[in-house]
Amino acid sequence: MLSVSLDTVRVFLHVLAATVWVGGQLTLAFLVPSLRTAGEGVTGTAARAFNRVAWPAFAVLVATGVWNMLAVDGDPAYKTTLHVKMAVVVISGVTAFLHARARSRGAMAAFGALSGLSALAALFLGVMLG
């Protein structure tokens, strides 16, 4: 059996947090149409519940992402990809924040889509780095 290292824990925490952040956004996005039919306020209640787990996961993502940047000594192309990924993660966080604060349906849709797409892009870049 392979031994557990600090690198294993770092990557595990990062992947776990990404699962919550990205997977949760996708799941909630697909549930929204059904939640809207369940009654007024149900979608907002679900979104607030998701935010209670999503934002701590995002904080873990950022913390372990910085840890990854400090722990990995890659070639220039690797480092460039890592920096692009971090920028995309920031975009995902900012647009998720704006989505949560939006009041119009159009702004909610636009910022939600941007947050989800940038989260997927960050996930893809993370796979490239793996």
Short mmCIF file of N, CA, C and O in Angstrom, two decimals:
data_model
loop_
_atom_site.label_atom_id
_atom_site.label_comp_id
_atom_site.label_asym_id
_atom_site.label_seq_id
_atom_site.Cartn_x
_atom_site.Cartn_y
_atom_site.Cartn_z
N MET A 1 0.83 -1.17 0.00
CA MET A 1 0.00 0.00 0.00
C MET A 1 0.88 1.24 0.00
O MET A 1 1.89 1.29 0.69
N LEU A 2 0.49 2.25 -0.76
CA LEU A 2 1.24 3.50 -0.81
C LEU A 2 1.09 4.25 0.51
O LEU A 2 0.07 4.16 1.18
N SER A 3 2.11 5.01 0.85
CA SER A 3 2.04 5.77 2.10
C SER A 3 1.39 7.14 1.86
O SER A 3 1.43 7.67 0.75
N VAL A 4 0.77 7.64 2.90
CA VAL A 4 0.13 8.95 2.84
C VAL A 4 1.18 10.01 3.15
O VAL A 4 1.94 9.88 4.09
N SER A 5 1.19 11.05 2.34
CA SER A 5 2.12 12.15 2.56
C SER A 5 1.35 13.46 2.69
O SER A 5 0.14 13.52 2.45
N LEU A 6 2.05 14.50 3.04
CA LEU A 6 1.43 15.81 3.13
C LEU A 6 0.92 16.25 1.75
O LEU A 6 -0.14 16.90 1.65
N ASP A 7 1.63 15.88 0.69
CA ASP A 7 1.17 16.17 -0.67
C ASP A 7 -0.17 15.48 -0.95
O ASP A 7 -1.04 16.06 -1.60
N THR A 8 -0.33 14.26 -0.48
CA THR A 8 -1.58 13.53 -0.65
C THR A 8 -2.72 14.26 0.03
O THR A 8 -3.81 14.43 -0.55
N VAL A 9 -2.49 14.72 1.24
CA VAL A 9 -3.52 15.45 2.00
C VAL A 9 -3.86 16.75 1.28
O VAL A 9 -5.03 17.10 1.14
N ARG A 10 -2.86 17.47 0.81
CA ARG A 10 -3.06 18.74 0.09
C ARG A 10 -3.92 18.52 -1.14
O ARG A 10 -4.92 19.23 -1.35
N VAL A 11 -3.59 17.56 -1.95
CA VAL A 11 -4.33 17.29 -3.18
C VAL A 11 -5.74 16.79 -2.86
O VAL A 11 -6.71 17.19 -3.49
N PHE A 12 -5.86 15.93 -1.84
CA PHE A 12 -7.17 15.42 -1.43
C PHE A 12 -8.09 16.58 -1.03
O PHE A 12 -9.24 16.65 -1.46
N LEU A 13 -7.60 17.46 -0.17
CA LEU A 13 -8.41 18.60 0.26
C LEU A 13 -8.80 19.49 -0.91
O LEU A 13 -9.93 19.99 -0.99
N HIS A 14 -7.88 19.67 -1.84
CA HIS A 14 -8.15 20.49 -3.02
C HIS A 14 -9.23 19.86 -3.90
O HIS A 14 -10.17 20.54 -4.31
N VAL A 15 -9.11 18.57 -4.15
CA VAL A 15 -10.10 17.87 -4.98
C VAL A 15 -11.46 17.81 -4.27
O VAL A 15 -12.51 18.00 -4.90
N LEU A 16 -11.46 17.59 -2.97
CA LEU A 16 -12.71 17.56 -2.21
C LEU A 16 -13.42 18.92 -2.29
O LEU A 16 -14.63 18.98 -2.57
N ALA A 17 -12.68 19.98 -2.09
CA ALA A 17 -13.28 21.32 -2.17
C ALA A 17 -13.77 21.63 -3.58
O ALA A 17 -14.83 22.23 -3.76
N ALA A 18 -13.02 21.19 -4.58
CA ALA A 18 -13.45 21.40 -5.98
C ALA A 18 -14.72 20.62 -6.27
O ALA A 18 -15.60 21.09 -7.01
N THR A 19 -14.84 19.45 -5.68
CA THR A 19 -16.05 18.64 -5.85
C THR A 19 -17.27 19.40 -5.34
O THR A 19 -18.31 19.45 -6.00
N VAL A 20 -17.13 20.00 -4.18
CA VAL A 20 -18.24 20.76 -3.59
C VAL A 20 -18.53 22.01 -4.42
O VAL A 20 -19.68 22.28 -4.78
N TRP A 21 -17.48 22.79 -4.75
CA TRP A 21 -17.67 24.06 -5.46
C TRP A 21 -18.22 23.84 -6.86
O TRP A 21 -19.24 24.41 -7.23
N VAL A 22 -17.56 23.01 -7.65
CA VAL A 22 -17.97 22.82 -9.04
C VAL A 22 -19.20 21.90 -9.12
O VAL A 22 -20.20 22.24 -9.77
N GLY A 23 -19.14 20.77 -8.46
CA GLY A 23 -20.26 19.83 -8.51
C GLY A 23 -21.53 20.41 -7.92
O GLY A 23 -22.63 20.19 -8.44
N GLY A 24 -21.38 21.16 -6.84
CA GLY A 24 -22.54 21.80 -6.23
C GLY A 24 -23.19 22.81 -7.14
O GLY A 24 -24.42 22.89 -7.23
N GLN A 25 -22.37 23.60 -7.84
CA GLN A 25 -22.92 24.59 -8.77
C GLN A 25 -23.69 23.89 -9.90
O GLN A 25 -24.79 24.33 -10.27
N LEU A 26 -23.11 22.84 -10.44
CA LEU A 26 -23.79 22.12 -11.52
C LEU A 26 -25.09 21.49 -11.02
O LEU A 26 -26.12 21.58 -11.69
N THR A 27 -25.03 20.87 -9.86
CA THR A 27 -26.23 20.23 -9.31
C THR A 27 -27.33 21.26 -9.07
O THR A 27 -28.48 21.06 -9.47
N LEU A 28 -26.97 22.35 -8.43
CA LEU A 28 -27.96 23.39 -8.14
C LEU A 28 -28.52 23.99 -9.42
O LEU A 28 -29.73 24.23 -9.52
N ALA A 29 -27.67 24.20 -10.41
CA ALA A 29 -28.14 24.76 -11.69
C ALA A 29 -29.20 23.85 -12.34
O ALA A 29 -30.19 24.34 -12.89
N PHE A 30 -29.00 22.55 -12.25
CA PHE A 30 -29.97 21.63 -12.84
C PHE A 30 -31.23 21.47 -11.98
O PHE A 30 -32.28 21.11 -12.49
N LEU A 31 -31.12 21.76 -10.69
CA LEU A 31 -32.27 21.66 -9.80
C LEU A 31 -33.16 22.90 -9.83
O LEU A 31 -34.34 22.82 -9.50
N VAL A 32 -32.60 24.05 -10.20
CA VAL A 32 -33.35 25.32 -10.13
C VAL A 32 -34.70 25.26 -10.84
O VAL A 32 -35.71 25.69 -10.26
N PRO A 33 -34.81 24.74 -12.06
CA PRO A 33 -36.15 24.71 -12.69
C PRO A 33 -37.18 23.93 -11.86
O PRO A 33 -38.33 24.38 -11.72
N SER A 34 -36.78 22.83 -11.29
CA SER A 34 -37.70 22.06 -10.44
C SER A 34 -38.00 22.78 -9.14
O SER A 34 -39.14 22.76 -8.66
N LEU A 35 -37.00 23.42 -8.57
CA LEU A 35 -37.21 24.13 -7.31
C LEU A 35 -38.18 25.30 -7.48
O LEU A 35 -38.96 25.59 -6.58
N ARG A 36 -38.13 25.94 -8.64
CA ARG A 36 -39.04 27.06 -8.89
C ARG A 36 -40.50 26.61 -8.88
O ARG A 36 -41.38 27.38 -8.49
N THR A 37 -40.75 25.39 -9.30
CA THR A 37 -42.13 24.89 -9.32
C THR A 37 -42.59 24.44 -7.94
O THR A 37 -43.77 24.22 -7.72
N ALA A 38 -41.66 24.28 -7.01
CA ALA A 38 -41.99 23.79 -5.67
C ALA A 38 -42.59 24.87 -4.78
O ALA A 38 -43.14 24.55 -3.73
N GLY A 39 -42.47 26.11 -5.18
CA GLY A 39 -43.04 27.19 -4.38
C GLY A 39 -42.14 28.39 -4.34
O GLY A 39 -40.93 28.29 -4.58
N GLU A 40 -42.76 29.52 -4.00
CA GLU A 40 -41.99 30.76 -3.94
C GLU A 40 -40.98 30.71 -2.79
O GLU A 40 -41.31 30.28 -1.68
N GLY A 41 -39.77 31.10 -3.08
CA GLY A 41 -38.72 31.13 -2.06
C GLY A 41 -37.92 29.86 -1.91
O GLY A 41 -36.90 29.86 -1.22
N VAL A 42 -38.36 28.77 -2.52
CA VAL A 42 -37.66 27.49 -2.37
C VAL A 42 -36.26 27.57 -3.00
O VAL A 42 -35.28 27.10 -2.42
N THR A 43 -36.17 28.19 -4.17
CA THR A 43 -34.88 28.31 -4.85
C THR A 43 -33.90 29.11 -4.00
O THR A 43 -32.73 28.72 -3.84
N GLY A 44 -34.36 30.22 -3.44
CA GLY A 44 -33.50 31.04 -2.59
C GLY A 44 -33.05 30.30 -1.34
O GLY A 44 -31.89 30.42 -0.92
N THR A 45 -33.95 29.54 -0.76
CA THR A 45 -33.61 28.75 0.43
C THR A 45 -32.53 27.72 0.09
O THR A 45 -31.56 27.55 0.84
N ALA A 46 -32.69 27.05 -1.04
CA ALA A 46 -31.68 26.06 -1.47
C ALA A 46 -30.35 26.74 -1.76
O ALA A 46 -29.29 26.22 -1.38
N ALA A 47 -30.39 27.90 -2.40
CA ALA A 47 -29.15 28.62 -2.72
C ALA A 47 -28.43 29.04 -1.44
O ALA A 47 -27.19 28.92 -1.35
N ARG A 48 -29.17 29.54 -0.46
CA ARG A 48 -28.53 29.94 0.80
C ARG A 48 -27.93 28.73 1.53
O ARG A 48 -26.84 28.82 2.09
N ALA A 49 -28.62 27.61 1.47
CA ALA A 49 -28.08 26.39 2.08
C ALA A 49 -26.80 25.95 1.37
O ALA A 49 -25.82 25.56 2.02
N PHE A 50 -26.81 26.02 0.05
CA PHE A 50 -25.61 25.67 -0.71
C PHE A 50 -24.46 26.62 -0.37
O PHE A 50 -23.32 26.18 -0.21
N ASN A 51 -24.75 27.90 -0.24
CA ASN A 51 -23.70 28.88 0.08
C ASN A 51 -23.00 28.58 1.40
O ASN A 51 -21.81 28.86 1.55
N ARG A 52 -23.72 27.99 2.34
CA ARG A 52 -23.12 27.66 3.64
C ARG A 52 -22.02 26.61 3.52
O ARG A 52 -21.12 26.56 4.35
N VAL A 53 -22.08 25.79 2.49
CA VAL A 53 -21.02 24.80 2.27
C VAL A 53 -20.09 25.22 1.12
O VAL A 53 -18.91 24.90 1.13
N ALA A 54 -20.63 25.95 0.16
CA ALA A 54 -19.84 26.33 -1.02
C ALA A 54 -18.73 27.31 -0.69
O ALA A 54 -17.60 27.14 -1.16
N TRP A 55 -19.04 28.34 0.10
CA TRP A 55 -18.01 29.35 0.38
C TRP A 55 -16.87 28.81 1.24
O TRP A 55 -15.70 29.11 0.95
N PRO A 56 -17.13 27.98 2.25
CA PRO A 56 -15.99 27.35 2.94
C PRO A 56 -15.17 26.47 1.99
O PRO A 56 -13.94 26.44 2.08
N ALA A 57 -15.85 25.77 1.07
CA ALA A 57 -15.12 24.95 0.09
C ALA A 57 -14.27 25.84 -0.80
O ALA A 57 -13.12 25.49 -1.12
N PHE A 58 -14.81 26.99 -1.20
CA PHE A 58 -14.03 27.92 -2.03
C PHE A 58 -12.80 28.41 -1.27
O PHE A 58 -11.71 28.50 -1.84
N ALA A 59 -12.96 28.69 0.02
CA ALA A 59 -11.81 29.12 0.82
C ALA A 59 -10.75 28.02 0.88
O ALA A 59 -9.55 28.30 0.77
N VAL A 60 -11.18 26.77 1.03
CA VAL A 60 -10.23 25.65 1.02
C VAL A 60 -9.55 25.54 -0.34
O VAL A 60 -8.35 25.30 -0.42
N LEU A 61 -10.32 25.75 -1.41
CA LEU A 61 -9.74 25.72 -2.76
C LEU A 61 -8.63 26.77 -2.91
O LEU A 61 -7.56 26.48 -3.43
N VAL A 62 -8.92 27.98 -2.47
CA VAL A 62 -7.92 29.05 -2.60
C VAL A 62 -6.70 28.73 -1.73
O VAL A 62 -5.56 28.84 -2.19
N ALA A 63 -6.94 28.32 -0.49
CA ALA A 63 -5.81 28.01 0.41
C ALA A 63 -4.96 26.87 -0.12
O ALA A 63 -3.73 26.97 -0.15
N THR A 64 -5.60 25.79 -0.56
CA THR A 64 -4.82 24.67 -1.09
C THR A 64 -4.23 25.00 -2.46
O THR A 64 -3.18 24.46 -2.82
N GLY A 65 -4.88 25.90 -3.19
CA GLY A 65 -4.30 26.36 -4.46
C GLY A 65 -3.00 27.12 -4.25
O GLY A 65 -2.01 26.92 -4.96
N VAL A 66 -3.00 28.00 -3.25
CA VAL A 66 -1.77 28.72 -2.90
C VAL A 66 -0.72 27.73 -2.42
O VAL A 66 0.46 27.80 -2.79
N TRP A 67 -1.15 26.77 -1.61
CA TRP A 67 -0.25 25.72 -1.12
C TRP A 67 0.33 24.95 -2.31
O TRP A 67 1.53 24.66 -2.34
N ASN A 68 -0.51 24.64 -3.29
CA ASN A 68 -0.03 23.96 -4.50
C ASN A 68 1.03 24.81 -5.21
O ASN A 68 2.05 24.28 -5.66
N MET A 69 0.76 26.10 -5.32
CA MET A 69 1.71 26.98 -6.01
C MET A 69 3.06 27.00 -5.29
O MET A 69 4.11 27.06 -5.94
N LEU A 70 3.04 26.94 -3.98
CA LEU A 70 4.28 26.96 -3.21
C LEU A 70 4.98 25.60 -3.20
O LEU A 70 6.20 25.53 -3.11
N ALA A 71 4.20 24.52 -3.30
CA ALA A 71 4.76 23.17 -3.16
C ALA A 71 5.30 22.61 -4.47
O ALA A 71 6.16 21.73 -4.45
N VAL A 72 4.79 23.09 -5.58
CA VAL A 72 5.14 22.49 -6.87
C VAL A 72 6.15 23.39 -7.58
O VAL A 72 5.94 24.58 -7.73
N ASP A 73 7.22 22.76 -8.00
CA ASP A 73 8.25 23.49 -8.76
C ASP A 73 8.24 22.95 -10.18
O ASP A 73 8.91 21.98 -10.49
N GLY A 74 7.43 23.57 -11.02
CA GLY A 74 7.29 23.08 -12.39
C GLY A 74 8.03 23.95 -13.38
O GLY A 74 8.61 24.98 -13.05
N ASP A 75 7.98 23.53 -14.63
CA ASP A 75 8.60 24.31 -15.70
C ASP A 75 7.76 25.56 -15.99
O ASP A 75 6.66 25.71 -15.45
N PRO A 76 8.27 26.47 -16.81
CA PRO A 76 7.53 27.72 -17.06
C PRO A 76 6.12 27.50 -17.62
O PRO A 76 5.20 28.24 -17.25
N ALA A 77 5.91 26.52 -18.48
CA ALA A 77 4.58 26.28 -19.03
C ALA A 77 3.63 25.81 -17.93
O ALA A 77 2.46 26.22 -17.88
N TYR A 78 4.12 24.97 -17.03
CA TYR A 78 3.31 24.51 -15.91
C TYR A 78 2.91 25.69 -15.02
O TYR A 78 1.75 25.85 -14.65
N LYS A 79 3.89 26.53 -14.70
CA LYS A 79 3.62 27.68 -13.84
C LYS A 79 2.65 28.66 -14.50
O LYS A 79 1.77 29.21 -13.83
N THR A 80 2.78 28.86 -15.79
CA THR A 80 1.85 29.74 -16.50
C THR A 80 0.44 29.19 -16.44
O THR A 80 -0.52 29.92 -16.16
N THR A 81 0.30 27.89 -16.67
CA THR A 81 -1.01 27.25 -16.59
C THR A 81 -1.58 27.37 -15.19
O THR A 81 -2.77 27.65 -15.02
N LEU A 82 -0.75 27.20 -14.18
CA LEU A 82 -1.19 27.33 -12.79
C LEU A 82 -1.67 28.75 -12.49
O LEU A 82 -2.70 28.95 -11.85
N HIS A 83 -0.94 29.74 -13.00
CA HIS A 83 -1.36 31.13 -12.78
C HIS A 83 -2.67 31.46 -13.52
O HIS A 83 -3.52 32.17 -12.98
N VAL A 84 -2.82 30.92 -14.71
CA VAL A 84 -4.08 31.11 -15.44
C VAL A 84 -5.22 30.46 -14.66
O VAL A 84 -6.31 31.03 -14.52
N LYS A 85 -4.97 29.27 -14.13
CA LYS A 85 -6.00 28.58 -13.34
C LYS A 85 -6.40 29.43 -12.14
O LYS A 85 -7.59 29.58 -11.84
N MET A 86 -5.43 29.98 -11.43
CA MET A 86 -5.75 30.81 -10.27
C MET A 86 -6.57 32.04 -10.68
O MET A 86 -7.50 32.42 -9.97
N ALA A 87 -6.26 32.62 -11.82
CA ALA A 87 -7.05 33.77 -12.31
C ALA A 87 -8.48 33.34 -12.60
O ALA A 87 -9.44 34.06 -12.27
N VAL A 88 -8.65 32.17 -13.20
CA VAL A 88 -9.99 31.66 -13.51
C VAL A 88 -10.75 31.35 -12.22
O VAL A 88 -11.96 31.60 -12.12
N VAL A 89 -10.06 30.87 -11.20
CA VAL A 89 -10.69 30.62 -9.90
C VAL A 89 -11.18 31.93 -9.29
O VAL A 89 -12.29 32.00 -8.75
N VAL A 90 -10.38 32.97 -9.39
CA VAL A 90 -10.79 34.28 -8.88
C VAL A 90 -12.04 34.76 -9.63
O VAL A 90 -12.99 35.26 -9.01
N ILE A 91 -12.06 34.58 -10.94
CA ILE A 91 -13.23 34.96 -11.74
C ILE A 91 -14.45 34.18 -11.27
O ILE A 91 -15.55 34.74 -11.11
N SER A 92 -14.28 32.89 -11.02
CA SER A 92 -15.40 32.07 -10.54
C SER A 92 -15.92 32.58 -9.20
O SER A 92 -17.13 32.69 -9.00
N GLY A 93 -15.02 32.91 -8.30
CA GLY A 93 -15.43 33.41 -6.99
C GLY A 93 -16.12 34.77 -7.07
O GLY A 93 -17.16 34.98 -6.44
N VAL A 94 -15.56 35.67 -7.85
CA VAL A 94 -16.15 37.01 -7.99
C VAL A 94 -17.52 36.93 -8.64
O VAL A 94 -18.48 37.55 -8.17
N THR A 95 -17.64 36.13 -9.70
CA THR A 95 -18.94 36.04 -10.36
C THR A 95 -19.97 35.30 -9.50
O THR A 95 -21.16 35.62 -9.54
N ALA A 96 -19.53 34.35 -8.69
CA ALA A 96 -20.45 33.68 -7.76
C ALA A 96 -20.93 34.68 -6.70
O ALA A 96 -22.11 34.69 -6.34
N PHE A 97 -20.02 35.51 -6.22
CA PHE A 97 -20.39 36.54 -5.25
C PHE A 97 -21.41 37.50 -5.87
O PHE A 97 -22.42 37.84 -5.25
N LEU A 98 -21.14 37.94 -7.10
CA LEU A 98 -22.07 38.85 -7.78
C LEU A 98 -23.42 38.17 -8.06
O LEU A 98 -24.47 38.81 -7.96
N HIS A 99 -23.38 36.89 -8.39
CA HIS A 99 -24.61 36.12 -8.59
C HIS A 99 -25.46 36.11 -7.31
O HIS A 99 -26.67 36.32 -7.36
N ALA A 100 -24.81 35.88 -6.18
CA ALA A 100 -25.53 35.82 -4.91
C ALA A 100 -26.11 37.17 -4.52
O ALA A 100 -27.11 37.23 -3.80
N ARG A 101 -25.51 38.26 -5.00
CA ARG A 101 -25.98 39.61 -4.66
C ARG A 101 -26.91 40.20 -5.72
O ARG A 101 -27.51 41.23 -5.48
N ALA A 102 -27.03 39.54 -6.85
CA ALA A 102 -27.85 40.07 -7.95
C ALA A 102 -29.32 40.10 -7.56
O ALA A 102 -29.80 39.23 -6.83
N ARG A 103 -30.03 41.06 -8.08
CA ARG A 103 -31.46 41.19 -7.79
C ARG A 103 -32.32 40.92 -9.02
O ARG A 103 -33.47 40.53 -8.88
N SER A 104 -31.79 41.11 -10.21
CA SER A 104 -32.59 40.85 -11.41
C SER A 104 -32.31 39.43 -11.91
O SER A 104 -31.22 38.88 -11.70
N ARG A 105 -33.30 38.86 -12.55
CA ARG A 105 -33.12 37.49 -13.10
C ARG A 105 -32.00 37.45 -14.13
O ARG A 105 -31.25 36.49 -14.20
N GLY A 106 -31.91 38.51 -14.94
CA GLY A 106 -30.87 38.55 -15.96
C GLY A 106 -29.47 38.55 -15.37
O GLY A 106 -28.59 37.82 -15.82
N ALA A 107 -29.26 39.37 -14.33
CA ALA A 107 -27.96 39.41 -13.68
C ALA A 107 -27.67 38.08 -12.98
O ALA A 107 -26.53 37.58 -13.03
N MET A 108 -28.68 37.52 -12.35
CA MET A 108 -28.49 36.22 -11.68
C MET A 108 -28.08 35.15 -12.69
O MET A 108 -27.16 34.37 -12.44
N ALA A 109 -28.75 35.15 -13.83
CA ALA A 109 -28.44 34.16 -14.87
C ALA A 109 -27.04 34.38 -15.43
O ALA A 109 -26.27 33.42 -15.57
N ALA A 110 -26.70 35.62 -15.74
CA ALA A 110 -25.40 35.91 -16.33
C ALA A 110 -24.26 35.57 -15.37
O ALA A 110 -23.30 34.88 -15.74
N PHE A 111 -24.37 36.06 -14.14
CA PHE A 111 -23.29 35.79 -13.17
C PHE A 111 -23.25 34.32 -12.78
O PHE A 111 -22.16 33.77 -12.56
N GLY A 112 -24.39 33.67 -12.70
CA GLY A 112 -24.40 32.24 -12.41
C GLY A 112 -23.73 31.43 -13.51
O GLY A 112 -22.94 30.53 -13.24
N ALA A 113 -24.04 31.79 -14.76
CA ALA A 113 -23.41 31.09 -15.89
C ALA A 113 -21.91 31.33 -15.91
O ALA A 113 -21.12 30.39 -16.12
N LEU A 114 -21.50 32.58 -15.69
CA LEU A 114 -20.06 32.89 -15.68
C LEU A 114 -19.34 32.17 -14.55
O LEU A 114 -18.23 31.66 -14.75
N SER A 115 -19.98 32.09 -13.39
CA SER A 115 -19.35 31.39 -12.28
C SER A 115 -19.21 29.90 -12.59
O SER A 115 -18.15 29.30 -12.36
N GLY A 116 -20.28 29.31 -13.12
CA GLY A 116 -20.22 27.89 -13.44
C GLY A 116 -19.23 27.56 -14.53
O GLY A 116 -18.45 26.61 -14.42
N LEU A 117 -19.22 28.37 -15.59
CA LEU A 117 -18.28 28.13 -16.70
C LEU A 117 -16.83 28.32 -16.26
O LEU A 117 -15.95 27.54 -16.62
N SER A 118 -16.58 29.35 -15.44
CA SER A 118 -15.21 29.55 -14.99
C SER A 118 -14.80 28.46 -13.99
O SER A 118 -13.63 28.07 -13.97
N ALA A 119 -15.74 27.97 -13.20
CA ALA A 119 -15.43 26.85 -12.30
C ALA A 119 -15.05 25.61 -13.10
O ALA A 119 -14.10 24.89 -12.77
N LEU A 120 -15.80 25.35 -14.18
CA LEU A 120 -15.47 24.22 -15.05
C LEU A 120 -14.12 24.41 -15.72
O LEU A 120 -13.34 23.46 -15.86
N ALA A 121 -13.83 25.65 -16.15
CA ALA A 121 -12.53 25.94 -16.77
C ALA A 121 -11.40 25.70 -15.77
O ALA A 121 -10.36 25.12 -16.12
N ALA A 122 -11.60 26.11 -14.53
CA ALA A 122 -10.58 25.88 -13.50
C ALA A 122 -10.39 24.39 -13.25
O ALA A 122 -9.25 23.92 -13.09
N LEU A 123 -11.49 23.65 -13.26
CA LEU A 123 -11.40 22.20 -13.09
C LEU A 123 -10.60 21.58 -14.24
O LEU A 123 -9.72 20.74 -14.02
N PHE A 124 -10.89 22.00 -15.46
CA PHE A 124 -10.17 21.49 -16.63
C PHE A 124 -8.68 21.80 -16.53
O PHE A 124 -7.84 20.94 -16.76
N LEU A 125 -8.36 23.05 -16.15
CA LEU A 125 -6.95 23.42 -16.01
C LEU A 125 -6.28 22.61 -14.89
O LEU A 125 -5.11 22.24 -15.01
N GLY A 126 -7.03 22.32 -13.84
CA GLY A 126 -6.49 21.49 -12.77
C GLY A 126 -6.17 20.08 -13.24
O GLY A 126 -5.15 19.51 -12.86
N VAL A 127 -7.03 19.54 -14.07
CA VAL A 127 -6.76 18.21 -14.64
C VAL A 127 -5.51 18.27 -15.51
O VAL A 127 -4.67 17.36 -15.49
N MET A 128 -5.37 19.35 -16.28
CA MET A 128 -4.16 19.50 -17.11
C MET A 128 -2.90 19.50 -16.23
O MET A 128 -1.88 18.92 -16.62
N LEU A 129 -3.00 20.13 -15.09
CA LEU A 129 -1.84 20.22 -14.19
C LEU A 129 -1.56 18.92 -13.46
O LEU A 129 -0.45 18.69 -13.02
N GLY A 130 -2.61 18.08 -13.33
CA GLY A 130 -2.46 16.82 -12.60
C GLY A 130 -1.61 15.86 -13.34
O GLY A 130 -0.82 15.11 -12.92
#
